[in-house]
Coordinates of C-alpha atoms and ligand atoms in Angstrom, one line a residue:
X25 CA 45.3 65.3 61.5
X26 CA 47.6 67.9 59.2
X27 CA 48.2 67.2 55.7
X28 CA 51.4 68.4 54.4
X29 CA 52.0 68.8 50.4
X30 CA 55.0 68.2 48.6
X31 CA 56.2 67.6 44.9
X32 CA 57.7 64.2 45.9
X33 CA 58.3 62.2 49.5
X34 CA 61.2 60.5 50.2
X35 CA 60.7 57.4 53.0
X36 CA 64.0 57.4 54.8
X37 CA 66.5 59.1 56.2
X38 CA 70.0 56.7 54.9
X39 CA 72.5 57.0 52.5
X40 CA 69.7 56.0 49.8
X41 CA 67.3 58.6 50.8
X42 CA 69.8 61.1 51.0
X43 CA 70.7 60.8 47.4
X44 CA 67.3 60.4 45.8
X45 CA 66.8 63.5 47.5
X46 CA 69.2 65.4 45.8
X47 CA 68.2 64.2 42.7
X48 CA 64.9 65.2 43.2
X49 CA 66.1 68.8 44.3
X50 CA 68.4 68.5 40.9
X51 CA 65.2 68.1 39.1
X52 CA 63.8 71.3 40.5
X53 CA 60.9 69.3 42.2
X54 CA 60.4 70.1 45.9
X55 CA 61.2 67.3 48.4
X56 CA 59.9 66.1 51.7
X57 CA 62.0 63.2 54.0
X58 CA 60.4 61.5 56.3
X59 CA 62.2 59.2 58.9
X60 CA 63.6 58.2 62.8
X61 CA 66.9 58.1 62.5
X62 CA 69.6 57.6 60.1
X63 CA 69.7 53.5 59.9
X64 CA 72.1 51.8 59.2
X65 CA 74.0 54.4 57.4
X66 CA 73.9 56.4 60.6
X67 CA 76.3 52.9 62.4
X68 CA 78.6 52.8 59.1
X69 CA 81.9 53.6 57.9
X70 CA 80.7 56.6 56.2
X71 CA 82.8 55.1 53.3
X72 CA 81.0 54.1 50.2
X73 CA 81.9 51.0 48.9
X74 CA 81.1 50.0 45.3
X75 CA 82.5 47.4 44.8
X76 CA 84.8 45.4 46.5
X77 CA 84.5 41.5 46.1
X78 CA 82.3 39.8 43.9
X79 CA 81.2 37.1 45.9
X80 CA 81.5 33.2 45.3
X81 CA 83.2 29.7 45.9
X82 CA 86.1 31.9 44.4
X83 CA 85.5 35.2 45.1
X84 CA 87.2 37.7 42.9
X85 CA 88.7 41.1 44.5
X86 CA 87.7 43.8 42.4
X87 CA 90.8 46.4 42.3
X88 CA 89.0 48.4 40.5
X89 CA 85.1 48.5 41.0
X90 CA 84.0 49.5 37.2
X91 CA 86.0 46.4 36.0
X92 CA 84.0 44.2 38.6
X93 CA 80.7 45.5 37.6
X94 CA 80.4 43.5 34.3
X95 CA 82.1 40.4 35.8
X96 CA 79.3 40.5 39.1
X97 CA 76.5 41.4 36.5
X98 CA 77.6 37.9 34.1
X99 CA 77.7 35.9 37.4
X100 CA 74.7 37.5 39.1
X101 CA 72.4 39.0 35.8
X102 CA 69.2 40.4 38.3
X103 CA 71.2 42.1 40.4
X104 CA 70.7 45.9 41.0
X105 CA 73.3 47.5 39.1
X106 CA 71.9 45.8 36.3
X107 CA 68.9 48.5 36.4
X108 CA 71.2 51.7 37.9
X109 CA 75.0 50.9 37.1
X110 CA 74.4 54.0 34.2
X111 CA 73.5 56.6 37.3
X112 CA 76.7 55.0 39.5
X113 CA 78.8 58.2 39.0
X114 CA 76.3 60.9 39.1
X115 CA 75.0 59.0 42.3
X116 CA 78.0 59.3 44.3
X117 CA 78.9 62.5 42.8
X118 CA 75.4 63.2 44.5
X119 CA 76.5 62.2 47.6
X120 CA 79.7 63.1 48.0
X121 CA 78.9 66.8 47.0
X122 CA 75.9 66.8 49.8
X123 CA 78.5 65.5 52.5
X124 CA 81.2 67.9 51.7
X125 CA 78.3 70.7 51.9
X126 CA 77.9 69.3 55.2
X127 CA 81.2 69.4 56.7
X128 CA 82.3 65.5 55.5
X129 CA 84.6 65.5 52.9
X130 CA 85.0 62.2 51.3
X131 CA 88.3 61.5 49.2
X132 CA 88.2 58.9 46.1
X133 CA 90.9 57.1 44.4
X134 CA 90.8 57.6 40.5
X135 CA 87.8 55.0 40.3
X136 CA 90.7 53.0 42.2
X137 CA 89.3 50.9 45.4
X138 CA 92.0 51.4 47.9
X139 CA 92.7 49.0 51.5
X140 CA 92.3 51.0 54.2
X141 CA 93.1 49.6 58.0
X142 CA 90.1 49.0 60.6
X143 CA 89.1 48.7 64.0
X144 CA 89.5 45.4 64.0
X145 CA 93.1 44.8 62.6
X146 CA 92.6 44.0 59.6
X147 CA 92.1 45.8 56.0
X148 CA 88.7 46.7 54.3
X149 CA 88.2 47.6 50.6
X150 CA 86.5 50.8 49.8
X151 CA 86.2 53.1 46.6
X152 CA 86.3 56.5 49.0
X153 CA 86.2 57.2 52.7
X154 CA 86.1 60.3 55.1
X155 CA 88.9 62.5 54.0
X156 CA 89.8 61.9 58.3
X157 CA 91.0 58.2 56.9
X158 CA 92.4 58.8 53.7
X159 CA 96.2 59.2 54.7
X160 CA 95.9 55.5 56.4
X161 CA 95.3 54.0 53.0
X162 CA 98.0 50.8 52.7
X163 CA 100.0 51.1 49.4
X164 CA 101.5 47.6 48.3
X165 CA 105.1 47.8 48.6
X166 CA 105.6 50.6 50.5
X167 CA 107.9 50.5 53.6
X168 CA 106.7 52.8 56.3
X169 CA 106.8 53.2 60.2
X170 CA 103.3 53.5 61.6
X171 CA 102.5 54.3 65.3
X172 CA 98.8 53.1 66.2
X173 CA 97.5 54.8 69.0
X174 CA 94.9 54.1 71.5
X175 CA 93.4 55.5 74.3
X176 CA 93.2 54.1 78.0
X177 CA 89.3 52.6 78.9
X178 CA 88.5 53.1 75.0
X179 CA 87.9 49.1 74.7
X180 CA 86.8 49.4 71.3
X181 CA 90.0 49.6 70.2
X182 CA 92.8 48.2 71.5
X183 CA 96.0 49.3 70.3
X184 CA 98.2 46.7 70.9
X185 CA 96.1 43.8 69.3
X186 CA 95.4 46.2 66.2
X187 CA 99.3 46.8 65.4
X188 CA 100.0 43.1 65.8
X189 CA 97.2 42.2 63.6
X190 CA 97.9 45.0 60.6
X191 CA 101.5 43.8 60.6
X192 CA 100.4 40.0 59.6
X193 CA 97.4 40.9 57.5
X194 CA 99.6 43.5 55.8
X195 CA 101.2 40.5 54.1
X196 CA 98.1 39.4 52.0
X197 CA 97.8 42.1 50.4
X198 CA 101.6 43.4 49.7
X199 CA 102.2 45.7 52.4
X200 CA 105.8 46.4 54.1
X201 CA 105.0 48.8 57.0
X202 CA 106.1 48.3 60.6
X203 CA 103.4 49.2 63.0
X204 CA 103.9 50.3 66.5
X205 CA 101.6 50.8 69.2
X206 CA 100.9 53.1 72.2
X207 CA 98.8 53.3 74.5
X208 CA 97.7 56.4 76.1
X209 CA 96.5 57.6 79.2
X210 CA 93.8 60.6 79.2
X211 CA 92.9 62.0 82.7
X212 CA 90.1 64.7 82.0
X213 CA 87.3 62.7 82.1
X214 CA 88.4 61.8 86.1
X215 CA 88.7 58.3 87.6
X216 CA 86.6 56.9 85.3
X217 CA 88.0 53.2 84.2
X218 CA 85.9 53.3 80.6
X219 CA 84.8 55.4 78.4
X220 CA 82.4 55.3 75.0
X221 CA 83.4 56.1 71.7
X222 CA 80.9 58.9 72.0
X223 CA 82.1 59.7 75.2
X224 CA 85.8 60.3 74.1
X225 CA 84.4 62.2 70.7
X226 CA 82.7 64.2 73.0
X227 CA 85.6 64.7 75.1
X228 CA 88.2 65.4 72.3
X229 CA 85.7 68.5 70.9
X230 CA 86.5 70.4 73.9
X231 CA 90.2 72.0 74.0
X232 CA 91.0 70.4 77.1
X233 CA 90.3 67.0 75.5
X234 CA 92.1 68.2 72.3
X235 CA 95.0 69.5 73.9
X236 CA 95.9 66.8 76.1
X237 CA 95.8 63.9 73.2
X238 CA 98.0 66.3 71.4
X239 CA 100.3 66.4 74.3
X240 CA 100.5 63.1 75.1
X241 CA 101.2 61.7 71.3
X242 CA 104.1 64.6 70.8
X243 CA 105.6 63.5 74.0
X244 CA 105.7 59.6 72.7
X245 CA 107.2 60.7 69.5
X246 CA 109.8 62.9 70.3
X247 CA 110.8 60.2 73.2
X248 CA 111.0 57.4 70.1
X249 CA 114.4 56.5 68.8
X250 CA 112.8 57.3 65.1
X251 CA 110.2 59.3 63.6
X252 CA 107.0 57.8 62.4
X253 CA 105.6 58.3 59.1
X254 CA 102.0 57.9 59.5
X255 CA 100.0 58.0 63.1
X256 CA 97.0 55.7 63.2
X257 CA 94.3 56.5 65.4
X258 CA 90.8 55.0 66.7
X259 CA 87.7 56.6 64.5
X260 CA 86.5 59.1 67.8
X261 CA 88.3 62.3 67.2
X262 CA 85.2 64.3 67.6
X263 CA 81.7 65.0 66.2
X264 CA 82.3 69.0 65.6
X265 CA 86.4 69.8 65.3
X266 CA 87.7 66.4 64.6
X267 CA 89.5 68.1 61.4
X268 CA 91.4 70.5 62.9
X269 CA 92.0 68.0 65.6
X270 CA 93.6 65.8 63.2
X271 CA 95.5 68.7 61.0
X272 CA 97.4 69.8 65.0
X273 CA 98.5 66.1 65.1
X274 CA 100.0 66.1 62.4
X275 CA 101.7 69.3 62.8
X276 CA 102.9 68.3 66.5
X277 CA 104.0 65.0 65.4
X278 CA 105.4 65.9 61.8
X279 CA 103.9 63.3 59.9
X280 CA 100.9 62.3 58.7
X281 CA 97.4 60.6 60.6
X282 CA 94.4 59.5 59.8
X283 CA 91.6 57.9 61.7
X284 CA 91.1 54.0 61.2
X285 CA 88.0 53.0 59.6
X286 CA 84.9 52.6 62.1
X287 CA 83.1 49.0 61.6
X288 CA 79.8 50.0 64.0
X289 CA 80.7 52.8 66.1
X290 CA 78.6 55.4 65.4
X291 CA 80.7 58.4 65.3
X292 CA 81.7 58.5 61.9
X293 CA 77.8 57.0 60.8
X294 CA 76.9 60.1 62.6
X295 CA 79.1 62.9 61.4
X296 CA 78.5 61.2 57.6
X297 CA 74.7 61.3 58.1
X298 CA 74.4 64.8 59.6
X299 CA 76.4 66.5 57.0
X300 CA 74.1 64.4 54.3
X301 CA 71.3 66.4 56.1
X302 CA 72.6 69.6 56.4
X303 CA 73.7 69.6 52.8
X304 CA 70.2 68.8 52.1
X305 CA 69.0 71.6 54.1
X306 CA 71.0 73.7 52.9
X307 CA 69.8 73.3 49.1
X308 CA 65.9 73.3 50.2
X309 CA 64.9 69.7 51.5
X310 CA 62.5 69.6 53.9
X311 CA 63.1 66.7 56.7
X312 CA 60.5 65.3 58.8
X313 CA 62.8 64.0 61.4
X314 CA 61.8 61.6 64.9
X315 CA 59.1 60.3 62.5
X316 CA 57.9 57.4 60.8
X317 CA 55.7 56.5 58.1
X318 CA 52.9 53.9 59.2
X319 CA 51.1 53.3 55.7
X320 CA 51.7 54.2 52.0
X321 CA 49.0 54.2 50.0
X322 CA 47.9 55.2 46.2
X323 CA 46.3 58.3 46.4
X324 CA 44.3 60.4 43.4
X325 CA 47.5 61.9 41.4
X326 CA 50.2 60.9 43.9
X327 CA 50.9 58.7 47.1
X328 CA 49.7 59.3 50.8
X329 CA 51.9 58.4 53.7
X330 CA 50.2 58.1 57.2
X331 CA 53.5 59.5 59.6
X332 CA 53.7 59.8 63.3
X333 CA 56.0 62.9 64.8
X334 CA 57.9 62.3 67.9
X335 CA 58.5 60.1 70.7
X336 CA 55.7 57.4 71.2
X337 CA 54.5 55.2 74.0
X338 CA 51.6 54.1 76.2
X339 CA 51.3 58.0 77.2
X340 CA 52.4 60.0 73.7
X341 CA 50.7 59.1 71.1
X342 CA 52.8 61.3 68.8
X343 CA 51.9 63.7 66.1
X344 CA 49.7 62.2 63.6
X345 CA 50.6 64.1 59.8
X346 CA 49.1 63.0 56.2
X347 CA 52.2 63.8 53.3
X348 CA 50.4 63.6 49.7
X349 CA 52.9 63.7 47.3
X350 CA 52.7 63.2 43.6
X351 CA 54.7 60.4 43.5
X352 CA 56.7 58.9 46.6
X353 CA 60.6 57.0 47.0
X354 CA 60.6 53.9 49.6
X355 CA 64.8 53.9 51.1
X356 CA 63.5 52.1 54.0
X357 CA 66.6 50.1 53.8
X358 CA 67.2 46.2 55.0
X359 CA 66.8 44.5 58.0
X360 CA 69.2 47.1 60.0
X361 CA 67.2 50.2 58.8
X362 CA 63.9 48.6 59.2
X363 CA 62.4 48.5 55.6
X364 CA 62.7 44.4 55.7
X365 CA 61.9 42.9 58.8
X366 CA 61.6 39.2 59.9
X367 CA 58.2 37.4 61.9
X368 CA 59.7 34.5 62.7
X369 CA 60.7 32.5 59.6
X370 CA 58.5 35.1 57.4
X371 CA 60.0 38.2 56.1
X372 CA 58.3 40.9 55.0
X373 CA 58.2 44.5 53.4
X374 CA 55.6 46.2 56.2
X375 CA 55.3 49.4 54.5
X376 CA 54.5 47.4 51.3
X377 CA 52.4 45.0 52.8
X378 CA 54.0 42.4 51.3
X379 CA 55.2 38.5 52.4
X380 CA 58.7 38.2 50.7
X381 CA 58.6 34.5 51.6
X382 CA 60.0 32.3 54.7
X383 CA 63.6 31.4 55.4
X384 CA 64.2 28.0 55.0
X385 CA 67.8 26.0 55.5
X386 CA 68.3 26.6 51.7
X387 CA 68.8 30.4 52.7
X388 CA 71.3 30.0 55.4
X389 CA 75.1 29.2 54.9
X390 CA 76.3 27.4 58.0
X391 CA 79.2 29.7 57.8
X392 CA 78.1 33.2 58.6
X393 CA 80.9 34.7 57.0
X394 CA 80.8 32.3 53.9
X395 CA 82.1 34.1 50.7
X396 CA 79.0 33.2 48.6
X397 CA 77.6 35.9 51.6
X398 CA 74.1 34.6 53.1
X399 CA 71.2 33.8 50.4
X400 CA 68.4 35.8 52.0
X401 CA 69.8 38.9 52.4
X402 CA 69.0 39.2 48.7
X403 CA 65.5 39.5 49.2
X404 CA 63.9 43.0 49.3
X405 CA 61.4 44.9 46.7
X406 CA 61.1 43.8 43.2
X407 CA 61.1 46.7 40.7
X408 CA 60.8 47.9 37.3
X409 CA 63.2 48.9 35.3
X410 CA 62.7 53.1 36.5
X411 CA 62.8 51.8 39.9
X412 CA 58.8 52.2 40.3
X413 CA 58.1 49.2 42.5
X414 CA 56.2 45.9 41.2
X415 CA 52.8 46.6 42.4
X416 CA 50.2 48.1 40.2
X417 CA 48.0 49.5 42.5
X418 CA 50.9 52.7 43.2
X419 CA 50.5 53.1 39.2
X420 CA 54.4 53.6 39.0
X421 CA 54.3 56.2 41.6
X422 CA 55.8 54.8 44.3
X423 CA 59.8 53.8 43.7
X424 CA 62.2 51.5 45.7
X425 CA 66.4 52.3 46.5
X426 CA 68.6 51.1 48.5
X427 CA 69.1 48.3 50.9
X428 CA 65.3 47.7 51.1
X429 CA 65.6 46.1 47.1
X430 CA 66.1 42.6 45.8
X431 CA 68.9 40.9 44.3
X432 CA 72.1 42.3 46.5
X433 CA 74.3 41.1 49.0
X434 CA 75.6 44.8 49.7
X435 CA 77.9 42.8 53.2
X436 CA 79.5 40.2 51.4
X437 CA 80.3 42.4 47.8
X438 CA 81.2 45.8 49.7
X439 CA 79.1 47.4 47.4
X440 CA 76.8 48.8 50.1
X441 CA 76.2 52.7 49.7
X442 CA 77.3 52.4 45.9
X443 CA 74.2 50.7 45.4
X444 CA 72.4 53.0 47.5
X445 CA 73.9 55.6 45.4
X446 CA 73.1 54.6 42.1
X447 CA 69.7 52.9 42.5
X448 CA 68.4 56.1 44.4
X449 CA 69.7 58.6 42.1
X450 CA 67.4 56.7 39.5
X451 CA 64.5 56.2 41.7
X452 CA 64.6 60.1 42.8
X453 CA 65.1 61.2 39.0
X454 CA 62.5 59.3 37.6
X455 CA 60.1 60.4 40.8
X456 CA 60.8 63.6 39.8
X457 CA 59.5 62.8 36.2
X458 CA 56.1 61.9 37.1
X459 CA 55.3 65.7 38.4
Ligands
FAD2 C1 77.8 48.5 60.8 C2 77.7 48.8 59.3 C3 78.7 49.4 58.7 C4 78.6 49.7 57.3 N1 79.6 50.3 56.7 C5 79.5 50.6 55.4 C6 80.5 51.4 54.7 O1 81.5 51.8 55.3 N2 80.4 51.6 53.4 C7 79.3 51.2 52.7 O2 79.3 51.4 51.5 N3 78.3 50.5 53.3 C8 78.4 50.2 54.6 N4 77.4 49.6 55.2 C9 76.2 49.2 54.5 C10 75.4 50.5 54.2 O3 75.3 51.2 55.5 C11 74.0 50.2 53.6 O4 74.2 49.4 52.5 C12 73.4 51.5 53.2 O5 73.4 52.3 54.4 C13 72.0 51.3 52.8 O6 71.4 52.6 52.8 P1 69.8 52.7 52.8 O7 69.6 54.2 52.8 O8 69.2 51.9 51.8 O9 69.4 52.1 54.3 P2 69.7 52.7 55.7 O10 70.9 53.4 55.8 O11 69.5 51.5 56.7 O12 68.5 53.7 56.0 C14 67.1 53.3 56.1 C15 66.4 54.5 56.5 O13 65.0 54.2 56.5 C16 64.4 54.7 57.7 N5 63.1 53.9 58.0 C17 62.9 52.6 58.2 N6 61.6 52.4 58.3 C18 61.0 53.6 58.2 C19 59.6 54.0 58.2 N7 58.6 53.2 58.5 N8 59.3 55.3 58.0 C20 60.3 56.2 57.8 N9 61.6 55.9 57.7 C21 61.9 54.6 57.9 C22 65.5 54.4 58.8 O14 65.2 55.2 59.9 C23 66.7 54.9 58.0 O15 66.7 56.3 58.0 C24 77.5 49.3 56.6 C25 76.4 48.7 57.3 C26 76.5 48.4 58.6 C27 75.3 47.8 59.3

């Protein structure tokens, strides 16, 4: 087995992980990540939400997300920002700096949280999202013509349905646009009746692909009795040249686009997470990617992770690789990254060894969408006030971030990679004290 040294490891490969990185690098301490894939940062948005609702029988809608802090704090006093709030904007200045180093620029708002329309129809409440969505923002009061568009065998969005739906929902929340919808018919991929988001990304990379959505959404306009002011489209304009996609769309079509927010397709997840990476790389991380970390334990001056490198099965065993580190940062995330997982009615932190208790009816909310949100996702890892995690065998090595801590319900307060943000630039600055 090798044994690989660095200043501090980071457990992870999400939007938490990502950011205590580049705190760690900002501390001058070398870094090491270890993880499989991106979690479920990698199947998000990309947009990082900080604070959007704070949940309740009544819950409030936080226009703007520094207000709602104290108000969620008052009604919820162990929650997470409570620890990190104070590392909030250097957190997502952290990340947002990473991603545009990557290739994903992210636009804000003045500290404003803005509605932006989805996949689904409706409107979700973010603090900033890829620069590719920002033109579709809804402004209260505003009277526009929007075109939607979507594409033939792309069932993941459907046009039609989406227009309808933004035109209604509009109304909640002060809008006064007209939406439109189109359908349109792409023929380079063959006969084929249906096609994948990632199929269609893939397609629209290529200049074929490019040039025949192009075509086909100038011809609609200029055949329209009146111009458009904004084009929506589904979240899928490529993985590589989906800017410069977007940018000849607008110039064909004289107005402006944007892509509508993604709610778990992974081509946005993707194009955020890779540019996290290669922002990383870029400033001297070194990531362990395909790998996973099978124990933590306390070590003499530091942490040791066990990892296994590469595919495994009955057949591959994989790489086996010891890290030693002089202190270690745990963004396994929740129960979509796999840092909390459920046995039966049991949950527990695996990499932690530890039993975080059993589900019981008093957890669960008949109504899976209630507004309270659902009482067990705020279990995770207890931690200190630095972040080092509750447990005094790691002797305040070993720190916690992200999605895999208690006392947050990231889903129902939008407050998802804001949290992430904040609570793993302070885990990753403080790891990068103990050195
Ligand atoms: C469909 C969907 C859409 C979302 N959209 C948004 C959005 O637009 N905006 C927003 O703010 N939030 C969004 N969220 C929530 C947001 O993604 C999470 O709150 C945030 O990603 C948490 O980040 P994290 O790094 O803690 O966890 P994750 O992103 O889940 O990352 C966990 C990481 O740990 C790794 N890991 C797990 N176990 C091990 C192990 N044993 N060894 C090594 N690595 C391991 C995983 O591979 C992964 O890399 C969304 C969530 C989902 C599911």
């Amino acid at each position: 087995m090798s044994v690989k040294k660095s200043d501090v490891l980071v457990i992870g490969g999400g939007t938490a992980a990502c950011a205590a990185a580049e705190a760690i690098l900002q501390a001058g301490k070398n870094v090491t990540m270890v993880f499989p894939n991106g979690g479920s940062s990698e199947v998000s948005a990309g947009s990082i939400d900080i604070l959007g609702v704070v949940p309740g029988e009544e819950p409030v809608i936080c226009g703007d997300y520094k207000e709602g802090i104290p108000v969620l704090l008052e009604k919820y006093p162990n929650h997470v920002y409570a620890k990190c709030a104070d590392e909030l904007e250097q957190g997502v200045k952290a990340l947002v700096s990473l991603a545009e180093a990557g290739g994903c620029k992210l636009r804000g708002f003045d500290g404003k949280n803005v509605w932006i329309p989805n996949m689904l129809g409706t409107f979700s409440i973010n603090a900033y999202v890829p620069e590719m969505s920002g033109d579709g923002i809804l402004i209260p009061g505003e009277e526009k013509k929007v075109l939607v568009v979507g594409v033939k065998g792309n069932v993941a969005f459907n046009a039609k349905a989406a227009a309808m739906s933004y035109q209604q929902y509009q109304k909640k929340i002060g809008g006064k646009a007209d939406y439109f919808s189109a359908e349109i018919r792409l023929t380079g991929w063959g006969d084929r009746r249906k096609v994948s988001d990632g199929e269609l990304a893939d397609y629209l990379d290529t200049a074929e692909g490019a040039g025949e959505l192009i075509a086909s959404i100038q011809t609609f306009c200029r055949n329209n009795r009146y111009p458009f002011d904004l084009i929506l489209l589904p979240p899928v304009l490529g993985y590589v040249h989906e800017q410069e996609l977007l940018s000849e769309i607008r110039k064909a079509c004289g107005c402006k686009a944007a892509e509508v927010q993604a709610l778990g397709n992974s081509v946005v997840g993707y194009r955020f997470t890779r540019a996290l990476y290669r922002g990383l790389e870029m400033r001297g991380a070194r990531l362990l990617r395909g790998a996973k970390v099978t124990a933590v334990s306390p070590a003499e001056n530091g942490i040791e992770a066990e990892c296994t490198i590469g595919l495994t099965d009955q057949l591959h065993p994989g790489e086996k690789v010891t890290v030693h580190a002089s202190s270690a940062v745990l963004a396994t995330g929740g129960f979509v990254g796999g840092g909390i997982k459920a046995r039966r009615t049991e949950v527990w932190i695996e990499l932690l060894d530890k039993k975080l208790g059993g589900i019981t009816a008093d957890h669960l909310d008949r109504d899976a969408v209630s507004t309270s949100g659902q009482e067990f996702l705020r279990m995770g890892a207890e931690v200190n006030e630095d972040m080092s995690v509750k447990d005094e065998k790691y002797n305040g090595r070993l720190f916690a971030c992200g999605g895999v801590l208690a006392g947050h319900n990231s889903a129902s307060e939008r407050s998802g990679a804001g949290i992430a943000a904040a609570s793993a630039y302070l885990a990753g600055k403080n790891a990068a004290l103990n050195i």
